[in-house]
Amino acid sequence: MTITIESKLQVLKNGHVTSPKGYSAGGVHCGLRKKKLDFGWIHSENPATAAGVYTLNVFQAAPLKVTKESIEKEQLIQTLVVNSANANACTGEQGYLDALETQRKTAGKMGVAVDHVAVASTGVIGVPLPMEKVRAGIELMNDNSSSENFEQAILTTDTVTKHIAVQLEIDGQMITIGGAAKGSGMIHPNMATMLSFITTDAAVEATSLQQALREVTDQSFNMITVDGDCSTNDMVLVLANGKQKNNILNELHPEWQVFKQALQLVSKELAKMIARDGEGATKLIEVQVSGASSVTAAGQIAKAIISSNLVKTAVYGADPNWGRIVCAIGYSEQPLDPQKVCVSLGDIEVVKNGLPVDFDESEGELYLGNETVVLKIDLQNGSHEATAWGCDLTYDYVKINASYRT
Amino acid sequence: MTITIESKLQVLKNGHVTSPKGYSAGGVHCGLRKKKLDFGWIHSENPATAAGVYTLNVFQAAPLKVTKESIEKEQLIQTLVVNSANANACTGEQGYLDALETQRKTAGKMGVAVDHVAVASTGVIGVPLPMEKVRAGIELMNDNSSSENFEQAILTTDTVTKHIAVQLEIDGQMITIGGAAKGSGMIHPNMATMLSFITTDAAVEATSLQQALREVTDQSFNMITVDGDCSTNDMVLVLANGKQKNNILNELHPEWQVFKQALQLVSKELAKMIARDGEGATKLIEVQVSGASSVTAAGQIAKAIISSNLVKTAVYGADPNWGRIVCAIGYSEQPLDPQKVCVSLGDIEVVKNGLPVDFDESEGELYLGNETVVLKIDLQNGSHEATAWGCDLTYDYVKINASYRT
């Protein structure tokens, strides 16, 4: 079934948020960072149906409040702007006013309704947003920029830009979904300094879009961790401008599952790009948990493993020390029978029914030397499964974070 | 009140588990480690009333099962033996039989009842316990060893031994409580590869001792974290041999609170020694949370902060980046009002009522350069408080754990 659906999807070779029809994007340097681009935007030719999910951190940053309030009014966004280098978080009433001004000035510059502008920020917490620079950024918005510039402008400690687009046919129309994301540190289930923007030229009903985004996020952005810290600024926004004339998509449309699958693919790939680019990371770790008594149990166990500093350093050191994996399973506080647990490093079985398997250590070391490492856990305790992604913990993580602001 | 009680306690200058009357201890090399001592024991002249708390990890190691089962029978322990280098965890039926044999052979050697022997192990998971070496260790047990040797024998990646003793007067008798502990990595609330043994010459009722140990553990060993991983082997045991002829201590004894306070002091100091000696650590971090709506909320928030890799690296880098502390408070999922939160680094207030305070950054850096760093959080949301301890996250943590087994 999954294969049938996925076979209808085509990943574009060099996909961006501007791959779907009717979108432009760009990025400029406005002085928030020393030299790098620091102010980016995505613009749709027409107001697009919008949905968003936001951090659960109680110190939610000002731009999230502004964006959330605006989307709640009409579920429409036409322009979104993002600044890096400053999170506009823990900045009180002034921070909120700054986010509102950013929204209002962008609306004026682009000639769109104020409530059709989304704002997002990422960077240092607790420093007032330097508004003269943000205003300069808004003034610099232009038609000659590119989605590559947008992807650059939203980065903080990321080492690479993150983007993708997929296509699928719905109602005889070739629908495209594109996405761009940033995130490298402070990444954890429930979204840490992680921004992700998804665009599509499909026509989608607002409530269905919101529901689909929430579901998809739970299996993608909420299943990655770099360091276990959830940020004040995370958000995922999806815009659907309906430039392709498909019958409006909702739960009743025969192709709804296919569309959701495409949205899922875009989200999952962006999430994996973020995990792989975790601060100091040299490897992507994928933890597949199967045979769980519930999806929640599978997810919690996968997250316990992917969050374990000891597992992360063992993978970094290519040490097939499965005891640390078993240990993390054991403290996940989920229902399981220790005597049924099986663990494999890729296809190398190392634990069967709770007991060590005699395996070739050097083969294990060789496998953990790969750039992508898959840890498979079968609990033999049910039929549910979940997958989580993360990265290894390295000297460079410590280096980056012991001196981030200096 | 607390001061009055603590003034009755005296910390001995060079206290050990043998400071209380009637205990001997020792450690030998039996071949589990290359050169270092690897097999230790504590012995009481008479069977001592015993209480224990054990890891919550579902992969509980074999020695814990054996010790727990024995203490449950008569609440008496006379001899305890500990091996390092091998955890005897995930070793199945054979592991359990090996732990039983260790117990039985120790009983024979020392001439005590089998059920009066406690066994403990720490080290690598999933490798069968080399019984010929353990048997040799038991044969080497002798009267000419010392508590220093015991403290050495139970270490793994620890860099220092950990011991303390305090005295207090009860019923005209000078009561002594001594303790020794090990633990350096895989340390987390709910006890990770952390072993702690406490001895006293007081006479204490078994059920009261068990209850006191549980309470005390919740505010000491369960409030430390090094890397967030809970191990399969943690235990805390307390022995009370009644060599001092006080009226048996229980909840009805007028000095019960003083005794508990002393037990608390020993536990807390041992816990702090473990946190300070965390793998690769250069600093002890103490997080004091006050003004919480409940003890649970205070504890969870303290643990969220002390477990944050971003906070830990910031302290390592002496970077007064309070945004990371606020962020950790925000994702702790505890009831609080973001606009009331105050944060201080030592006595330097950096956040007041949820907003940044203009402070001297260089002063903050100077403070974070100390060997002990106290982070104070006042939630202004109630009257409950909790304290947690941990350490900074450094290059050496990664180094140690990327190559622990090799």
Short mmCIF file of N, CA, C and O in Angstrom, two decimals, chain A residues 56-59 90-92 125-126 186 190 227-232 279 308-311 313-314 316-324 326-331 333 336 338 341 354-356 361 393-395 397-405, chain B residues 56-59 90-92 125-126 186 190 227-232 279 308-311 313-314 316-324 326-331 333 336 338 341 354-356 361 393-395 397-405:
data_model
loop_
_atom_site.label_atom_id
_atom_site.label_comp_id
_atom_site.label_asym_id
_atom_site.label_seq_id
_atom_site.Cartn_x
_atom_site.Cartn_y
_atom_site.Cartn_z
N LEU A 56 5.83 24.05 21.86
CA LEU A 56 5.05 23.91 23.09
C LEU A 56 5.74 24.59 24.25
O LEU A 56 5.24 24.61 25.37
N ASN A 57 6.94 25.14 24.01
CA ASN A 57 7.66 25.84 25.08
C ASN A 57 6.81 27.00 25.60
O ASN A 57 6.26 27.77 24.82
N VAL A 58 6.70 27.12 26.95
CA VAL A 58 5.84 28.18 27.49
C VAL A 58 6.41 29.57 27.23
O VAL A 58 5.68 30.55 27.26
N PHE A 59 7.73 29.64 26.97
CA PHE A 59 8.31 30.93 26.58
C PHE A 59 8.24 31.06 25.05
O PHE A 59 9.25 31.18 24.38
N CYS A 90 11.64 36.14 24.81
CA CYS A 90 11.89 36.74 26.13
C CYS A 90 12.20 38.22 25.96
O CYS A 90 13.13 38.75 26.59
N THR A 91 11.44 38.88 25.14
CA THR A 91 11.66 40.30 24.87
C THR A 91 10.44 41.12 25.27
O THR A 91 10.36 42.31 24.95
N GLY A 92 9.48 40.46 25.94
CA GLY A 92 8.36 41.18 26.55
C GLY A 92 7.45 41.88 25.56
O GLY A 92 7.36 41.51 24.39
N ILE A 125 18.31 34.36 22.25
CA ILE A 125 17.14 34.68 23.07
C ILE A 125 17.42 35.88 23.96
O ILE A 125 18.54 36.03 24.46
N GLY A 126 16.43 36.75 24.16
CA GLY A 126 16.52 37.77 25.21
C GLY A 126 17.18 39.07 24.80
O GLY A 126 17.45 39.90 25.65
N MET A 186 19.51 22.81 19.50
CA MET A 186 18.26 23.00 20.23
C MET A 186 17.09 22.32 19.51
O MET A 186 16.00 22.86 19.40
N ASN A 190 8.90 17.78 19.52
CA ASN A 190 8.12 18.97 19.77
C ASN A 190 8.87 20.22 19.34
O ASN A 190 8.66 21.29 19.87
N ASP A 227 19.80 17.67 20.48
CA ASP A 227 20.34 17.75 21.83
C ASP A 227 19.28 17.76 22.92
O ASP A 227 19.57 18.04 24.07
N GLY A 228 18.06 17.45 22.56
CA GLY A 228 17.05 17.31 23.59
C GLY A 228 16.44 18.62 24.06
O GLY A 228 15.59 18.62 24.94
N ASP A 229 16.87 19.72 23.52
CA ASP A 229 16.33 21.01 23.95
C ASP A 229 15.28 21.52 22.98
O ASP A 229 15.50 21.56 21.77
N CYS A 230 14.12 21.92 23.51
CA CYS A 230 13.05 22.48 22.70
C CYS A 230 13.15 23.99 22.72
O CYS A 230 13.25 24.58 23.78
N SER A 231 13.05 24.62 21.58
CA SER A 231 13.25 26.06 21.57
C SER A 231 11.95 26.83 21.70
O SER A 231 10.85 26.30 21.68
N THR A 232 12.11 28.13 21.83
CA THR A 232 11.01 29.06 22.00
C THR A 232 10.41 29.49 20.67
O THR A 232 9.39 30.16 20.64
N GLU A 279 24.28 20.01 15.18
CA GLU A 279 25.54 20.67 15.52
C GLU A 279 26.65 19.65 15.78
O GLU A 279 26.55 18.82 16.67
N SER A 308 19.80 9.57 23.86
CA SER A 308 20.83 9.13 24.81
C SER A 308 22.22 9.61 24.40
O SER A 308 22.74 9.23 23.35
N ASN A 309 22.83 10.42 25.24
CA ASN A 309 24.20 10.88 24.96
C ASN A 309 25.15 9.70 24.83
O ASN A 309 26.11 9.75 24.07
N LEU A 310 24.89 8.65 25.59
CA LEU A 310 25.79 7.49 25.55
C LEU A 310 25.66 6.73 24.23
O LEU A 310 26.65 6.27 23.67
N VAL A 311 24.43 6.63 23.71
CA VAL A 311 24.25 6.00 22.39
C VAL A 311 24.89 6.88 21.32
O VAL A 311 25.62 6.40 20.45
N THR A 313 27.36 9.06 21.56
CA THR A 313 28.83 9.03 21.54
C THR A 313 29.33 7.66 21.06
O THR A 313 30.36 7.59 20.40
N ALA A 314 28.61 6.59 21.39
CA ALA A 314 29.03 5.25 20.92
C ALA A 314 28.98 5.20 19.39
O ALA A 314 29.89 4.66 18.75
N TYR A 316 29.23 7.78 17.42
CA TYR A 316 30.35 8.63 16.96
C TYR A 316 31.65 7.83 16.96
O TYR A 316 32.43 7.86 16.01
N GLY A 317 31.90 7.09 18.03
CA GLY A 317 33.12 6.30 18.16
C GLY A 317 33.06 4.96 17.44
O GLY A 317 33.97 4.15 17.57
N ALA A 318 31.96 4.72 16.69
CA ALA A 318 31.77 3.44 15.97
C ALA A 318 31.98 2.25 16.90
O ALA A 318 32.61 1.26 16.53
N ASP A 319 31.43 2.36 18.11
CA ASP A 319 31.58 1.30 19.11
C ASP A 319 30.24 0.55 19.21
O ASP A 319 29.25 1.12 19.65
N PRO A 320 30.20 -0.71 18.79
CA PRO A 320 28.92 -1.46 18.81
C PRO A 320 28.51 -1.85 20.22
O PRO A 320 28.25 -3.02 20.50
N ASN A 321 28.45 -0.87 21.11
CA ASN A 321 28.16 -1.06 22.53
C ASN A 321 26.64 -1.08 22.71
O ASN A 321 26.04 -0.12 23.19
N TRP A 322 26.01 -2.19 22.34
CA TRP A 322 24.54 -2.29 22.35
C TRP A 322 23.96 -2.16 23.75
O TRP A 322 22.78 -1.89 23.91
N GLY A 323 24.78 -2.37 24.78
CA GLY A 323 24.30 -2.26 26.16
C GLY A 323 23.66 -0.90 26.41
O GLY A 323 22.69 -0.77 27.16
N ARG A 324 24.19 0.14 25.77
CA ARG A 324 23.65 1.48 25.96
C ARG A 324 22.27 1.63 25.31
O ARG A 324 21.45 2.39 25.78
N VAL A 326 20.10 -0.95 24.92
CA VAL A 326 19.23 -1.72 25.80
C VAL A 326 18.89 -0.91 27.05
O VAL A 326 17.75 -0.86 27.52
N CYS A 327 19.91 -0.23 27.57
CA CYS A 327 19.73 0.58 28.78
C CYS A 327 18.70 1.69 28.53
O CYS A 327 17.81 1.92 29.35
N ALA A 328 18.81 2.36 27.39
CA ALA A 328 17.86 3.42 27.06
C ALA A 328 16.45 2.88 26.90
O ALA A 328 15.47 3.48 27.35
N ILE A 329 16.32 1.72 26.28
CA ILE A 329 15.01 1.08 26.17
C ILE A 329 14.46 0.85 27.57
O ILE A 329 13.30 1.12 27.85
N GLY A 330 15.33 0.42 28.46
CA GLY A 330 14.93 0.05 29.81
C GLY A 330 14.45 1.19 30.66
O GLY A 330 13.66 0.99 31.58
N TYR A 331 14.94 2.42 30.40
CA TYR A 331 14.48 3.54 31.23
C TYR A 331 13.44 4.40 30.53
O TYR A 331 13.09 5.47 31.02
N GLU A 333 10.40 3.89 30.36
CA GLU A 333 9.13 3.84 31.11
C GLU A 333 7.95 3.43 30.26
O GLU A 333 6.82 3.86 30.49
N LEU A 336 7.00 -3.10 28.16
CA LEU A 336 7.74 -4.04 27.32
C LEU A 336 8.20 -5.20 28.16
O LEU A 336 8.26 -5.12 29.39
N PRO A 338 11.44 -7.32 28.85
CA PRO A 338 12.89 -7.31 28.57
C PRO A 338 13.36 -8.59 27.88
O PRO A 338 14.30 -8.55 27.10
N VAL A 341 13.08 -8.46 23.86
CA VAL A 341 13.66 -7.36 23.07
C VAL A 341 14.77 -7.85 22.13
O VAL A 341 15.66 -8.59 22.54
N GLY A 354 16.33 -10.42 24.49
CA GLY A 354 16.93 -9.85 25.69
C GLY A 354 18.34 -10.30 26.00
O GLY A 354 18.94 -9.86 26.97
N LEU A 355 18.88 -11.18 25.17
CA LEU A 355 20.23 -11.70 25.44
C LEU A 355 21.18 -11.39 24.30
O LEU A 355 20.77 -11.30 23.14
N PRO A 356 22.48 -11.25 24.62
CA PRO A 356 23.47 -10.93 23.58
C PRO A 356 23.55 -12.03 22.51
O PRO A 356 23.44 -13.22 22.83
N GLU A 361 32.40 -8.25 16.12
CA GLU A 361 32.53 -6.85 16.57
C GLU A 361 33.06 -5.95 15.47
O GLU A 361 32.63 -4.81 15.31
N LEU A 393 27.00 12.49 18.87
CA LEU A 393 27.47 13.58 19.76
C LEU A 393 28.99 13.62 19.67
O LEU A 393 29.65 12.62 19.97
N THR A 394 29.51 14.76 19.25
CA THR A 394 30.93 14.83 18.92
C THR A 394 31.63 15.98 19.66
O THR A 394 30.98 16.82 20.28
N TYR A 395 32.94 16.01 19.53
CA TYR A 395 33.72 17.13 20.09
C TYR A 395 33.17 18.45 19.57
O TYR A 395 33.09 19.43 20.30
N TYR A 397 30.20 19.33 18.75
CA TYR A 397 28.98 19.81 19.42
C TYR A 397 29.36 20.65 20.63
O TYR A 397 28.83 21.74 20.85
N VAL A 398 30.29 20.14 21.41
CA VAL A 398 30.72 20.86 22.61
C VAL A 398 31.37 22.18 22.21
O VAL A 398 31.07 23.23 22.77
N LYS A 399 32.22 22.12 21.19
CA LYS A 399 32.93 23.32 20.73
C LYS A 399 31.93 24.40 20.30
O LYS A 399 32.01 25.55 20.74
N ILE A 400 30.98 24.02 19.48
CA ILE A 400 30.00 24.97 18.96
C ILE A 400 29.21 25.59 20.10
O ILE A 400 28.98 26.80 20.14
N ASN A 401 28.80 24.78 21.08
CA ASN A 401 27.88 25.26 22.09
C ASN A 401 28.53 25.87 23.32
O ASN A 401 27.88 26.53 24.12
N ALA A 402 29.83 25.64 23.47
CA ALA A 402 30.54 26.28 24.58
C ALA A 402 30.90 27.71 24.18
O ALA A 402 31.30 28.50 25.02
N SER A 403 30.71 28.05 22.92
CA SER A 403 31.12 29.39 22.48
C SER A 403 30.21 29.93 21.38
O SER A 403 30.65 30.59 20.47
N TYR A 404 28.92 29.62 21.48
CA TYR A 404 27.99 29.99 20.42
C TYR A 404 27.90 31.50 20.22
O TYR A 404 27.89 32.00 19.12
N ARG A 405 27.87 32.25 21.35
CA ARG A 405 27.59 33.67 21.22
C ARG A 405 28.83 34.52 20.98
O ARG A 405 28.72 35.70 20.76
N LEU B 56 15.20 1.74 38.44
CA LEU B 56 13.88 1.48 37.87
C LEU B 56 13.98 0.95 36.44
O LEU B 56 12.98 0.66 35.80
N ASN B 57 15.21 0.83 35.93
CA ASN B 57 15.39 0.31 34.58
C ASN B 57 14.82 -1.11 34.50
O ASN B 57 15.08 -1.94 35.37
N VAL B 58 14.03 -1.39 33.44
CA VAL B 58 13.40 -2.73 33.36
C VAL B 58 14.44 -3.82 33.11
O VAL B 58 14.19 -4.99 33.38
N PHE B 59 15.62 -3.42 32.59
CA PHE B 59 16.69 -4.40 32.45
C PHE B 59 17.53 -4.40 33.73
O PHE B 59 18.71 -4.08 33.71
N CYS B 90 21.93 -8.06 31.51
CA CYS B 90 21.59 -8.67 30.22
C CYS B 90 22.40 -9.94 30.02
O CYS B 90 22.96 -10.19 28.96
N THR B 91 22.49 -10.73 31.07
CA THR B 91 23.28 -11.95 31.02
C THR B 91 22.39 -13.17 31.30
O THR B 91 22.90 -14.29 31.46
N GLY B 92 21.07 -12.93 31.35
CA GLY B 92 20.10 -14.03 31.40
C GLY B 92 20.20 -14.90 32.64
O GLY B 92 20.69 -14.46 33.69
N ILE B 125 27.87 -3.95 30.10
CA ILE B 125 26.63 -4.72 30.04
C ILE B 125 26.74 -5.84 29.01
O ILE B 125 27.36 -5.67 27.97
N GLY B 126 26.14 -6.98 29.32
CA GLY B 126 25.97 -8.03 28.31
C GLY B 126 27.12 -8.99 28.14
O GLY B 126 27.13 -9.78 27.21
N MET B 186 26.56 7.60 32.91
CA MET B 186 25.27 6.94 32.98
C MET B 186 24.56 7.26 34.29
O MET B 186 23.97 6.40 34.94
N ASN B 190 16.79 8.87 39.31
CA ASN B 190 16.47 7.46 39.39
C ASN B 190 17.70 6.59 39.22
O ASN B 190 17.61 5.47 38.76
N ASP B 227 24.57 12.42 32.44
CA ASP B 227 24.25 12.39 31.02
C ASP B 227 22.84 11.94 30.71
O ASP B 227 22.50 11.65 29.57
N GLY B 228 22.00 11.86 31.72
CA GLY B 228 20.60 11.54 31.45
C GLY B 228 20.31 10.06 31.26
O GLY B 228 19.18 9.68 31.02
N ASP B 229 21.32 9.22 31.35
CA ASP B 229 21.07 7.80 31.16
C ASP B 229 20.97 7.07 32.50
O ASP B 229 21.83 7.23 33.36
N CYS B 230 19.92 6.26 32.66
CA CYS B 230 19.74 5.47 33.87
C CYS B 230 20.29 4.08 33.64
O CYS B 230 19.99 3.46 32.64
N SER B 231 21.05 3.57 34.56
CA SER B 231 21.66 2.28 34.30
C SER B 231 20.86 1.12 34.85
O SER B 231 19.86 1.27 35.54
N THR B 232 21.34 -0.06 34.52
CA THR B 232 20.71 -1.32 34.90
C THR B 232 21.13 -1.77 36.29
O THR B 232 20.59 -2.73 36.82
N GLU B 279 31.66 12.25 34.07
CA GLU B 279 32.65 12.00 33.03
C GLU B 279 33.04 13.28 32.30
O GLU B 279 32.21 13.94 31.69
N SER B 308 20.02 19.71 30.50
CA SER B 308 20.14 20.35 29.19
C SER B 308 21.58 20.40 28.70
O SER B 308 22.44 21.04 29.30
N ASN B 309 21.84 19.74 27.58
CA ASN B 309 23.18 19.78 27.01
C ASN B 309 23.61 21.21 26.69
O ASN B 309 24.78 21.55 26.78
N LEU B 310 22.63 22.05 26.33
CA LEU B 310 22.97 23.43 25.98
C LEU B 310 23.37 24.23 27.21
O LEU B 310 24.29 25.04 27.17
N VAL B 311 22.68 24.00 28.34
CA VAL B 311 23.08 24.66 29.59
C VAL B 311 24.46 24.15 30.01
O VAL B 311 25.34 24.93 30.39
N THR B 313 26.92 22.87 28.23
CA THR B 313 28.03 23.38 27.42
C THR B 313 28.25 24.87 27.67
O THR B 313 29.38 25.34 27.65
N ALA B 314 27.17 25.62 27.93
CA ALA B 314 27.31 27.06 28.21
C ALA B 314 28.11 27.25 29.50
O ALA B 314 28.98 28.12 29.58
N TYR B 316 30.25 25.11 30.74
CA TYR B 316 31.63 24.72 30.39
C TYR B 316 32.35 25.90 29.74
O TYR B 316 33.49 26.22 30.10
N GLY B 317 31.69 26.57 28.82
CA GLY B 317 32.31 27.69 28.11
C GLY B 317 32.23 29.01 28.88
O GLY B 317 32.59 30.05 28.35
N ALA B 318 31.71 28.95 30.14
CA ALA B 318 31.56 30.16 30.97
C ALA B 318 30.83 31.26 30.20
O ALA B 318 31.18 32.43 30.24
N ASP B 319 29.76 30.85 29.50
CA ASP B 319 28.96 31.79 28.70
C ASP B 319 27.65 32.05 29.44
O ASP B 319 26.82 31.15 29.57
N PRO B 320 27.44 33.28 29.94
CA PRO B 320 26.21 33.56 30.71
C PRO B 320 24.98 33.65 29.82
O PRO B 320 24.26 34.63 29.83
N ASN B 321 24.76 32.60 29.02
CA ASN B 321 23.68 32.54 28.04
C ASN B 321 22.42 32.05 28.73
O ASN B 321 22.01 30.90 28.57
N TRP B 322 21.77 32.92 29.49
CA TRP B 322 20.62 32.52 30.31
C TRP B 322 19.43 32.09 29.45
O TRP B 322 18.51 31.44 29.95
N GLY B 323 19.42 32.44 28.19
CA GLY B 323 18.32 32.03 27.30
C GLY B 323 18.14 30.52 27.31
O GLY B 323 17.03 30.00 27.23
N ARG B 324 19.25 29.80 27.44
CA ARG B 324 19.17 28.34 27.45
C ARG B 324 18.52 27.82 28.73
O ARG B 324 17.88 26.78 28.73
N VAL B 326 16.24 29.56 30.53
CA VAL B 326 14.83 29.91 30.37
C VAL B 326 14.15 28.91 29.44
O VAL B 326 13.04 28.43 29.68
N CYS B 327 14.84 28.57 28.38
CA CYS B 327 14.31 27.63 27.41
C CYS B 327 14.03 26.27 28.06
O CYS B 327 12.97 25.68 27.85
N ALA B 328 14.96 25.80 28.88
CA ALA B 328 14.77 24.51 29.56
C ALA B 328 13.60 24.58 30.54
O ALA B 328 12.80 23.65 30.65
N ILE B 329 13.47 25.70 31.24
CA ILE B 329 12.31 25.88 32.14
C ILE B 329 11.04 25.76 31.31
O ILE B 329 10.09 25.10 31.68
N GLY B 330 11.08 26.37 30.14
CA GLY B 330 9.89 26.45 29.29
C GLY B 330 9.43 25.13 28.72
O GLY B 330 8.25 24.95 28.43
N TYR B 331 10.35 24.16 28.55
CA TYR B 331 9.90 22.88 27.99
C TYR B 331 9.77 21.80 29.06
O TYR B 331 9.59 20.63 28.75
N GLU B 333 7.39 21.29 30.97
CA GLU B 333 5.99 20.85 31.05
C GLU B 333 5.42 20.93 32.46
O GLU B 333 4.57 20.13 32.84
N LEU B 336 3.71 27.01 35.38
CA LEU B 336 4.45 28.22 35.74
C LEU B 336 3.95 29.38 34.90
O LEU B 336 3.32 29.19 33.87
N PRO B 338 5.35 32.35 32.76
CA PRO B 338 6.62 32.84 32.17
C PRO B 338 6.94 34.27 32.60
O PRO B 338 8.11 34.63 32.73
N VAL B 341 9.01 34.46 36.07
CA VAL B 341 10.25 33.71 36.28
C VAL B 341 11.46 34.62 36.49
O VAL B 341 11.67 35.57 35.74
N GLY B 354 10.51 37.31 33.95
CA GLY B 354 10.49 36.83 32.56
C GLY B 354 11.24 37.69 31.57
O GLY B 354 11.28 37.36 30.38
N LEU B 355 11.84 38.77 32.04
CA LEU B 355 12.54 39.67 31.11
C LEU B 355 14.01 39.82 31.50
O LEU B 355 14.36 39.72 32.67
N PRO B 356 14.86 40.08 30.50
CA PRO B 356 16.29 40.21 30.75
C PRO B 356 16.60 41.37 31.70
O PRO B 356 15.96 42.42 31.62
N GLU B 361 28.14 41.37 31.66
CA GLU B 361 28.44 40.05 31.07
C GLU B 361 29.76 39.49 31.58
O GLU B 361 29.87 38.29 31.84
N LEU B 393 29.25 19.81 30.30
CA LEU B 393 29.47 18.85 29.21
C LEU B 393 30.68 19.32 28.42
O LEU B 393 30.70 20.43 27.90
N THR B 394 31.70 18.45 28.35
CA THR B 394 33.00 18.87 27.82
C THR B 394 33.49 17.95 26.72
O THR B 394 32.91 16.89 26.47
N TYR B 395 34.57 18.35 26.08
CA TYR B 395 35.23 17.50 25.08
C TYR B 395 35.53 16.13 25.67
O TYR B 395 35.38 15.11 25.02
N TYR B 397 34.00 14.43 27.91
CA TYR B 397 32.85 13.52 28.00
C TYR B 397 32.75 12.72 26.71
O TYR B 397 32.56 11.50 26.71
N VAL B 398 32.86 13.44 25.59
CA VAL B 398 32.76 12.77 24.29
C VAL B 398 33.90 11.78 24.12
O VAL B 398 33.70 10.63 23.71
N LYS B 399 35.10 12.21 24.50
CA LYS B 399 36.28 11.35 24.36
C LYS B 399 36.10 10.05 25.14
O LYS B 399 36.30 8.96 24.63
N ILE B 400 35.71 10.21 26.41
CA ILE B 400 35.55 9.04 27.29
C ILE B 400 34.52 8.08 26.72
O ILE B 400 34.72 6.87 26.68
N ASN B 401 33.40 8.61 26.23
CA ASN B 401 32.30 7.74 25.85
C ASN B 401 32.31 7.27 24.41
O ASN B 401 31.57 6.37 24.04
N ALA B 402 33.14 7.91 23.59
CA ALA B 402 33.27 7.41 22.22
C ALA B 402 34.22 6.22 22.19
O ALA B 402 34.34 5.53 21.20
N SER B 403 34.91 5.98 23.31
CA SER B 403 35.90 4.89 23.30
C SER B 403 35.98 4.20 24.63
O SER B 403 37.04 3.80 25.07
N TYR B 404 34.84 4.06 25.32
CA TYR B 404 34.84 3.51 26.68
C TYR B 404 35.37 2.09 26.72
O TYR B 404 36.13 1.73 27.61
N ARG B 405 34.96 1.28 25.73
CA ARG B 405 35.28 -0.14 25.85
C ARG B 405 36.64 -0.51 25.28
O ARG B 405 37.07 -1.64 25.42
#
